[in-house]
Amino acid sequence: MFNIQEIDADRLEMAANMLKAIAHPVRIAILKHLEGGKKLTVTEIHELLGIEQSTTSHHLGILKDKGVLCSRREGKNTYYYLKHDILSQIVDCLQRCTCEE
Amino acid sequence: MFNIQEIDADRLEMAANMLKAIAHPVRIAILKHLEGGKKLTVTEIHELLGIEQSTTSHHLGILKDKGVLCSRREGKNTYYYLKHDILSQIVDCLQRCTCEE
DNA sequence: CCTAAATATTCATATATTTGCATTTATAAA
DNA sequence: TTTATAAATGCAAATATATGAATATTTAGG
């Protein structure tokens, strides 16, 4: 039987790292653009959001590193997409909560 | 009609701040203890988690400030509890995602 | 008023994150 | 091989966050 005492530090770290990866305005904006299984390149995102190419790449790297996104190279482009589409629900849930009051 | 272009910086900031508040191992542990409408005092949390009183108070302050928790003083104690019980779903969702692979 | 208990705040230090410039690497096409 | 485009990386400066010791505040009970 599982209870709260058995949530070990590693699991907490992992969950916190994933959330931390998402918890940034630019990265939330990226996730919104990738909802519904869409795949976008670094350049597309960098132009959509109006931020530097290297900054974009850094943010995508963080999201990928923490298991939020996957990427796939096709020629010169690298396409990024959501690993778990369920993750975009987190953003929606948050947005509902930040709506009230 | 709402589309992605209309998600302004303020909304993104707000969502990011709420997520950032949650995205910390200690604070996730706090949320887990408050699931199901439970109310705990600073001292109870500080003893449950084995962290300093002032550190505990700092973390609770962050969660309250960012709209994740509410508090209510009763005599010498201050009880903290989840503002939106739905928020604990975020943690559960994350935990499911960090389970795979 | 005095004391004790619970909580909050101030402050300093340590650590982590963000950003973008400059550079490098990877790939495709000429 | 040379050139151009796309993406990733190294680095440094600015900014933000975490922690806990010390202190202040709040409240209840003498």
PDB file of N, CA and C (backbone and C1' of nucleotides) in Angstrom, chain C residues 2-30:
ATOM      1  P    DC C   2       6.175  44.083  32.423  1.00  0.00           P
ATOM      2  O5'  DC C   2       6.088  42.501  32.387  1.00  0.00           O
ATOM      3  C5'  DC C   2       5.857  41.792  33.613  1.00  0.00           C
ATOM      4  C4'  DC C   2       5.938  40.294  33.359  1.00  0.00           C
ATOM      5  C3'  DC C   2       7.062  39.873  32.412  1.00  0.00           C
ATOM      6  O3'  DC C   2       7.741  38.761  32.990  1.00  0.00           O
ATOM      7  C1'  DC C   2       4.976  39.051  31.621  1.00  0.00           C
ATOM      8  P    DT C   3       9.020  38.120  32.216  1.00  0.00           P
ATOM      9  O5'  DT C   3       8.391  36.815  31.575  1.00  0.00           O
ATOM     10  C5'  DT C   3       7.652  35.917  32.414  1.00  0.00           C
ATOM     11  C4'  DT C   3       7.047  34.817  31.551  1.00  0.00           C
ATOM     12  C3'  DT C   3       8.005  34.244  30.512  1.00  0.00           C
ATOM     13  O3'  DT C   3       8.108  32.836  30.719  1.00  0.00           O
ATOM     14  C1'  DT C   3       5.909  34.778  29.531  1.00  0.00           C
ATOM     15  P    DA C   4       9.170  31.989  29.825  1.00  0.00           P
ATOM     16  O5'  DA C   4       8.169  31.210  28.875  1.00  0.00           O
ATOM     17  C5'  DA C   4       6.986  30.623  29.423  1.00  0.00           C
ATOM     18  C4'  DA C   4       6.121  30.107  28.281  1.00  0.00           C
ATOM     19  C3'  DA C   4       6.914  29.415  27.175  1.00  0.00           C
ATOM     20  O3'  DA C   4       6.186  28.274  26.762  1.00  0.00           O
ATOM     21  C1'  DA C   4       5.674  31.213  26.263  1.00  0.00           C
ATOM     22  P    DA C   5       6.865  27.245  25.745  1.00  0.00           P
ATOM     23  O5'  DA C   5       5.898  27.405  24.498  1.00  0.00           O
ATOM     24  C5'  DA C   5       4.493  27.245  24.687  1.00  0.00           C
ATOM     25  C4'  DA C   5       3.798  27.603  23.392  1.00  0.00           C
ATOM     26  C3'  DA C   5       4.425  26.962  22.152  1.00  0.00           C
ATOM     27  O3'  DA C   5       3.384  26.408  21.366  1.00  0.00           O
ATOM     28  C1'  DA C   5       4.304  29.312  21.892  1.00  0.00           C
ATOM     29  P    DA C   6       3.746  25.657  20.003  1.00  0.00           P
ATOM     30  O5'  DA C   6       3.357  26.759  18.913  1.00  0.00           O
ATOM     31  C5'  DA C   6       2.020  27.217  18.855  1.00  0.00           C
ATOM     32  C4'  DA C   6       1.901  28.199  17.709  1.00  0.00           C
ATOM     33  C3'  DA C   6       2.513  27.709  16.398  1.00  0.00           C
ATOM     34  O3'  DA C   6       1.555  27.877  15.365  1.00  0.00           O
ATOM     35  C1'  DA C   6       3.372  29.849  16.978  1.00  0.00           C
ATOM     36  P    DT C   7       1.927  27.451  13.889  1.00  0.00           P
ATOM     37  O5'  DT C   7       2.384  28.843  13.295  1.00  0.00           O
ATOM     38  C5'  DT C   7       1.469  29.953  13.355  1.00  0.00           C
ATOM     39  C4'  DT C   7       2.164  31.201  12.896  1.00  0.00           C
ATOM     40  C3'  DT C   7       2.760  31.150  11.491  1.00  0.00           C
ATOM     41  O3'  DT C   7       2.020  32.037  10.689  1.00  0.00           O
ATOM     42  C1'  DT C   7       4.205  32.256  13.021  1.00  0.00           C
ATOM     43  P    DA C   8       2.437  32.329   9.193  1.00  0.00           P
ATOM     44  O5'  DA C   8       3.375  33.613   9.317  1.00  0.00           O
ATOM     45  C5'  DA C   8       2.884  34.755   9.999  1.00  0.00           C
ATOM     46  C4'  DA C   8       3.909  35.879   9.933  1.00  0.00           C
ATOM     47  C3'  DA C   8       4.495  36.129   8.544  1.00  0.00           C
ATOM     48  O3'  DA C   8       4.440  37.527   8.339  1.00  0.00           O
ATOM     49  C1'  DA C   8       6.243  35.788  10.119  1.00  0.00           C
ATOM     50  P    DT C   9       4.967  38.166   6.978  1.00  0.00           P
ATOM     51  O5'  DT C   9       6.413  38.687   7.395  1.00  0.00           O
ATOM     52  C5'  DT C   9       6.535  39.543   8.519  1.00  0.00           C
ATOM     53  C4'  DT C   9       7.987  39.923   8.713  1.00  0.00           C
ATOM     54  C3'  DT C   9       8.724  40.315   7.422  1.00  0.00           C
ATOM     55  O3'  DT C   9       9.369  41.540   7.701  1.00  0.00           O
ATOM     56  C1'  DT C   9       9.972  38.716   8.630  1.00  0.00           C
ATOM     57  P    DT C  10       9.958  42.435   6.516  1.00  0.00           P
ATOM     58  O5'  DT C  10      11.501  42.568   6.932  1.00  0.00           O
ATOM     59  C5'  DT C  10      11.848  42.549   8.301  1.00  0.00           C
ATOM     60  C4'  DT C  10      13.340  42.301   8.444  1.00  0.00           C
ATOM     61  C3'  DT C  10      14.186  42.711   7.242  1.00  0.00           C
ATOM     62  O3'  DT C  10      15.285  43.469   7.721  1.00  0.00           O
ATOM     63  C1'  DT C  10      14.657  40.474   7.827  1.00  0.00           C
ATOM     64  P    DC C  11      16.235  44.276   6.725  1.00  0.00           P
ATOM     65  O5'  DC C  11      17.496  43.304   6.596  1.00  0.00           O
ATOM     66  C5'  DC C  11      18.054  42.752   7.792  1.00  0.00           C
ATOM     67  C4'  DC C  11      19.000  41.625   7.416  1.00  0.00           C
ATOM     68  C3'  DC C  11      19.804  41.869   6.145  1.00  0.00           C
ATOM     69  O3'  DC C  11      21.184  41.861   6.461  1.00  0.00           O
ATOM     70  C1'  DC C  11      18.901  39.666   6.201  1.00  0.00           C
ATOM     71  P    DA C  12      22.258  42.371   5.352  1.00  0.00           P
ATOM     72  O5'  DA C  12      23.106  41.040   5.162  1.00  0.00           O
ATOM     73  C5'  DA C  12      23.472  40.274   6.301  1.00  0.00           C
ATOM     74  C4'  DA C  12      23.917  38.895   5.849  1.00  0.00           C
ATOM     75  C3'  DA C  12      24.830  38.918   4.617  1.00  0.00           C
ATOM     76  O3'  DA C  12      25.981  38.139   4.905  1.00  0.00           O
ATOM     77  C1'  DA C  12      22.966  37.474   4.256  1.00  0.00           C
ATOM     78  P    DT C  13      27.130  38.016   3.787  1.00  0.00           P
ATOM     79  O5'  DT C  13      26.928  36.533   3.257  1.00  0.00           O
ATOM     80  C5'  DT C  13      26.702  35.477   4.203  1.00  0.00           C
ATOM     81  C4'  DT C  13      26.360  34.220   3.445  1.00  0.00           C
ATOM     82  C3'  DT C  13      27.227  33.994   2.202  1.00  0.00           C
ATOM     83  O3'  DT C  13      27.781  32.689   2.285  1.00  0.00           O
ATOM     84  C1'  DT C  13      24.926  33.834   1.670  1.00  0.00           C
ATOM     85  P    DA C  14      28.731  32.123   1.127  1.00  0.00           P
ATOM     86  O5'  DA C  14      27.773  31.079   0.408  1.00  0.00           O
ATOM     87  C5'  DA C  14      27.017  30.170   1.207  1.00  0.00           C
ATOM     88  C4'  DA C  14      26.066  29.409   0.296  1.00  0.00           C
ATOM     89  C3'  DA C  14      26.725  28.906  -0.991  1.00  0.00           C
ATOM     90  O3'  DA C  14      26.361  27.538  -1.169  1.00  0.00           O
ATOM     91  C1'  DA C  14      24.823  30.245  -1.498  1.00  0.00           C
ATOM     92  P    DT C  15      26.997  26.702  -2.379  1.00  0.00           P
ATOM     93  O5'  DT C  15      25.798  26.713  -3.422  1.00  0.00           O
ATOM     94  C5'  DT C  15      24.470  26.429  -2.956  1.00  0.00           C
ATOM     95  C4'  DT C  15      23.491  26.766  -4.057  1.00  0.00           C
ATOM     96  C3'  DT C  15      23.895  26.264  -5.446  1.00  0.00           C
ATOM     97  O3'  DT C  15      22.921  25.325  -5.844  1.00  0.00           O
ATOM     98  C1'  DT C  15      23.019  28.476  -5.518  1.00  0.00           C
ATOM     99  P    DA C  16      23.018  24.640  -7.296  1.00  0.00           P
ATOM    100  O5'  DA C  16      21.935  25.493  -8.096  1.00  0.00           O
ATOM    101  C5'  DA C  16      20.683  25.769  -7.490  1.00  0.00           C
ATOM    102  C4'  DA C  16      19.816  26.536  -8.472  1.00  0.00           C
ATOM    103  C3'  DA C  16      19.894  26.037  -9.909  1.00  0.00           C
ATOM    104  O3'  DA C  16      18.561  25.947 -10.371  1.00  0.00           O
ATOM    105  C1'  DA C  16      20.391  28.364  -9.813  1.00  0.00           C
ATOM    106  P    DT C  17      18.245  25.548 -11.882  1.00  0.00           P
ATOM    107  O5'  DT C  17      17.910  26.975 -12.504  1.00  0.00           O
ATOM    108  C5'  DT C  17      17.010  27.828 -11.819  1.00  0.00           C
ATOM    109  C4'  DT C  17      16.758  29.071 -12.662  1.00  0.00           C
ATOM    110  C3'  DT C  17      16.561  28.810 -14.163  1.00  0.00           C
ATOM    111  O3'  DT C  17      15.413  29.551 -14.538  1.00  0.00           O
ATOM    112  C1'  DT C  17      18.250  30.423 -13.824  1.00  0.00           C
ATOM    113  P    DT C  18      14.844  29.509 -16.022  1.00  0.00           P
ATOM    114  O5'  DT C  18      15.447  30.848 -16.622  1.00  0.00           O
ATOM    115  C5'  DT C  18      15.057  32.087 -16.065  1.00  0.00           C
ATOM    116  C4'  DT C  18      15.695  33.220 -16.835  1.00  0.00           C
ATOM    117  C3'  DT C  18      15.540  33.134 -18.360  1.00  0.00           C
ATOM    118  O3'  DT C  18      15.014  34.377 -18.805  1.00  0.00           O
ATOM    119  C1'  DT C  18      17.816  33.494 -17.762  1.00  0.00           C
ATOM    120  P    DT C  19      14.403  34.529 -20.268  1.00  0.00           P
ATOM    121  O5'  DT C  19      15.613  35.161 -21.055  1.00  0.00           O
ATOM    122  C5'  DT C  19      16.117  36.429 -20.613  1.00  0.00           C
ATOM    123  C4'  DT C  19      17.434  36.715 -21.295  1.00  0.00           C
ATOM    124  C3'  DT C  19      17.440  36.429 -22.798  1.00  0.00           C
ATOM    125  O3'  DT C  19      17.297  37.659 -23.463  1.00  0.00           O
ATOM    126  C1'  DT C  19      19.469  35.765 -21.686  1.00  0.00           C
ATOM    127  P    DG C  20      17.103  37.793 -25.053  1.00  0.00           P
ATOM    128  O5'  DG C  20      18.607  37.889 -25.556  1.00  0.00           O
ATOM    129  C5'  DG C  20      19.452  38.899 -25.021  1.00  0.00           C
ATOM    130  C4'  DG C  20      20.875  38.655 -25.479  1.00  0.00           C
ATOM    131  C3'  DG C  20      21.009  38.348 -26.982  1.00  0.00           C
ATOM    132  O3'  DG C  20      22.217  38.936 -27.442  1.00  0.00           O
ATOM    133  C1'  DG C  20      21.998  36.647 -25.749  1.00  0.00           C
ATOM    134  P    DC C  21      22.289  39.569 -28.895  1.00  0.00           P
ATOM    135  O5'  DC C  21      23.872  39.724 -29.079  1.00  0.00           O
ATOM    136  C5'  DC C  21      24.659  40.200 -27.992  1.00  0.00           C
ATOM    137  C4'  DC C  21      25.987  39.445 -27.943  1.00  0.00           C
ATOM    138  C3'  DC C  21      26.608  39.193 -29.314  1.00  0.00           C
ATOM    139  O3'  DC C  21      27.984  39.544 -29.258  1.00  0.00           O
ATOM    140  C1'  DC C  21      26.480  37.173 -28.092  1.00  0.00           C
ATOM    141  P    DA C  22      28.843  39.611 -30.636  1.00  0.00           P
ATOM    142  O5'  DA C  22      29.617  38.222 -30.574  1.00  0.00           O
ATOM    143  C5'  DA C  22      30.360  37.898 -29.396  1.00  0.00           C
ATOM    144  C4'  DA C  22      30.899  36.484 -29.549  1.00  0.00           C
ATOM    145  C3'  DA C  22      31.438  36.159 -30.943  1.00  0.00           C
ATOM    146  O3'  DA C  22      32.718  35.553 -30.803  1.00  0.00           O
ATOM    147  C1'  DA C  22      29.836  34.542 -30.286  1.00  0.00           C
ATOM    148  P    DT C  23      33.526  35.054 -32.102  1.00  0.00           P
ATOM    149  O5'  DT C  23      33.190  33.497 -32.076  1.00  0.00           O
ATOM    150  C5'  DT C  23      33.384  32.793 -30.855  1.00  0.00           C
ATOM    151  C4'  DT C  23      32.857  31.381 -30.990  1.00  0.00           C
ATOM    152  C3'  DT C  23      33.331  30.643 -32.240  1.00  0.00           C
ATOM    153  O3'  DT C  23      34.101  29.514 -31.830  1.00  0.00           O
ATOM    154  C1'  DT C  23      31.016  30.307 -31.837  1.00  0.00           C
ATOM    155  P    DT C  24      34.805  28.563 -32.914  1.00  0.00           P
ATOM    156  O5'  DT C  24      33.828  27.314 -32.892  1.00  0.00           O
ATOM    157  C5'  DT C  24      33.429  26.762 -31.643  1.00  0.00           C
ATOM    158  C4'  DT C  24      32.353  25.724 -31.888  1.00  0.00           C
ATOM    159  C3'  DT C  24      32.683  24.732 -33.008  1.00  0.00           C
ATOM    160  O3'  DT C  24      32.547  23.426 -32.469  1.00  0.00           O
ATOM    161  C1'  DT C  24      30.520  25.638 -33.301  1.00  0.00           C
ATOM    162  P    DT C  25      33.066  22.175 -33.290  1.00  0.00           P
ATOM    163  O5'  DT C  25      31.701  21.495 -33.765  1.00  0.00           O
ATOM    164  C5'  DT C  25      30.681  21.248 -32.799  1.00  0.00           C
ATOM    165  C4'  DT C  25      29.399  20.946 -33.521  1.00  0.00           C
ATOM    166  C3'  DT C  25      29.530  19.920 -34.647  1.00  0.00           C
ATOM    167  O3'  DT C  25      28.603  18.882 -34.375  1.00  0.00           O
ATOM    168  C1'  DT C  25      28.294  21.791 -35.356  1.00  0.00           C
ATOM    169  P    DA C  26      28.533  17.608 -35.335  1.00  0.00           P
ATOM    170  O5'  DA C  26      27.286  17.973 -36.250  1.00  0.00           O
ATOM    171  C5'  DA C  26      26.014  18.127 -35.652  1.00  0.00           C
ATOM    172  C4'  DA C  26      25.003  18.349 -36.749  1.00  0.00           C
ATOM    173  C3'  DA C  26      25.125  17.373 -37.917  1.00  0.00           C
ATOM    174  O3'  DA C  26      23.808  16.909 -38.202  1.00  0.00           O
ATOM    175  C1'  DA C  26      25.173  19.602 -38.720  1.00  0.00           C
ATOM    176  P    DT C  27      23.662  15.656 -39.212  1.00  0.00           P
ATOM    177  O5'  DT C  27      23.109  16.365 -40.526  1.00  0.00           O
ATOM    178  C5'  DT C  27      21.955  17.191 -40.422  1.00  0.00           C
ATOM    179  C4'  DT C  27      21.835  18.003 -41.671  1.00  0.00           C
ATOM    180  C3'  DT C  27      21.984  17.210 -42.965  1.00  0.00           C
ATOM    181  O3'  DT C  27      20.718  17.180 -43.591  1.00  0.00           O
ATOM    182  C1'  DT C  27      23.073  19.321 -43.057  1.00  0.00           C
ATOM    183  P    DA C  28      20.500  16.362 -44.944  1.00  0.00           P
ATOM    184  O5'  DA C  28      20.523  17.537 -46.012  1.00  0.00           O
ATOM    185  C5'  DA C  28      19.697  18.681 -45.781  1.00  0.00           C
ATOM    186  C4'  DA C  28      19.936  19.697 -46.883  1.00  0.00           C
ATOM    187  C3'  DA C  28      19.991  19.106 -48.283  1.00  0.00           C
ATOM    188  O3'  DA C  28      19.173  19.903 -49.125  1.00  0.00           O
ATOM    189  C1'  DA C  28      21.949  20.376 -47.851  1.00  0.00           C
ATOM    190  P    DA C  29      18.926  19.437 -50.635  1.00  0.00           P
ATOM    191  O5'  DA C  29      19.615  20.600 -51.482  1.00  0.00           O
ATOM    192  C5'  DA C  29      19.627  21.935 -50.968  1.00  0.00           C
ATOM    193  C4'  DA C  29      20.615  22.756 -51.761  1.00  0.00           C
ATOM    194  C3'  DA C  29      20.765  22.316 -53.218  1.00  0.00           C
ATOM    195  O3'  DA C  29      20.853  23.470 -54.031  1.00  0.00           O
ATOM    196  C1'  DA C  29      22.859  22.305 -52.166  1.00  0.00           C
ATOM    197  P    DA C  30      20.942  23.313 -55.641  1.00  0.00           P
ATOM    198  O5'  DA C  30      22.316  24.043 -55.987  1.00  0.00           O
ATOM    199  C5'  DA C  30      22.562  25.331 -55.412  1.00  0.00           C
ATOM    200  C4'  DA C  30      24.016  25.697 -55.634  1.00  0.00           C
ATOM    201  C3'  DA C  30      24.492  25.511 -57.078  1.00  0.00           C
ATOM    202  O3'  DA C  30      25.281  26.612 -57.460  1.00  0.00           O
ATOM    203  C1'  DA C  30      25.873  24.271 -55.595  1.00  0.00           C
TER     204       DA C  30
END
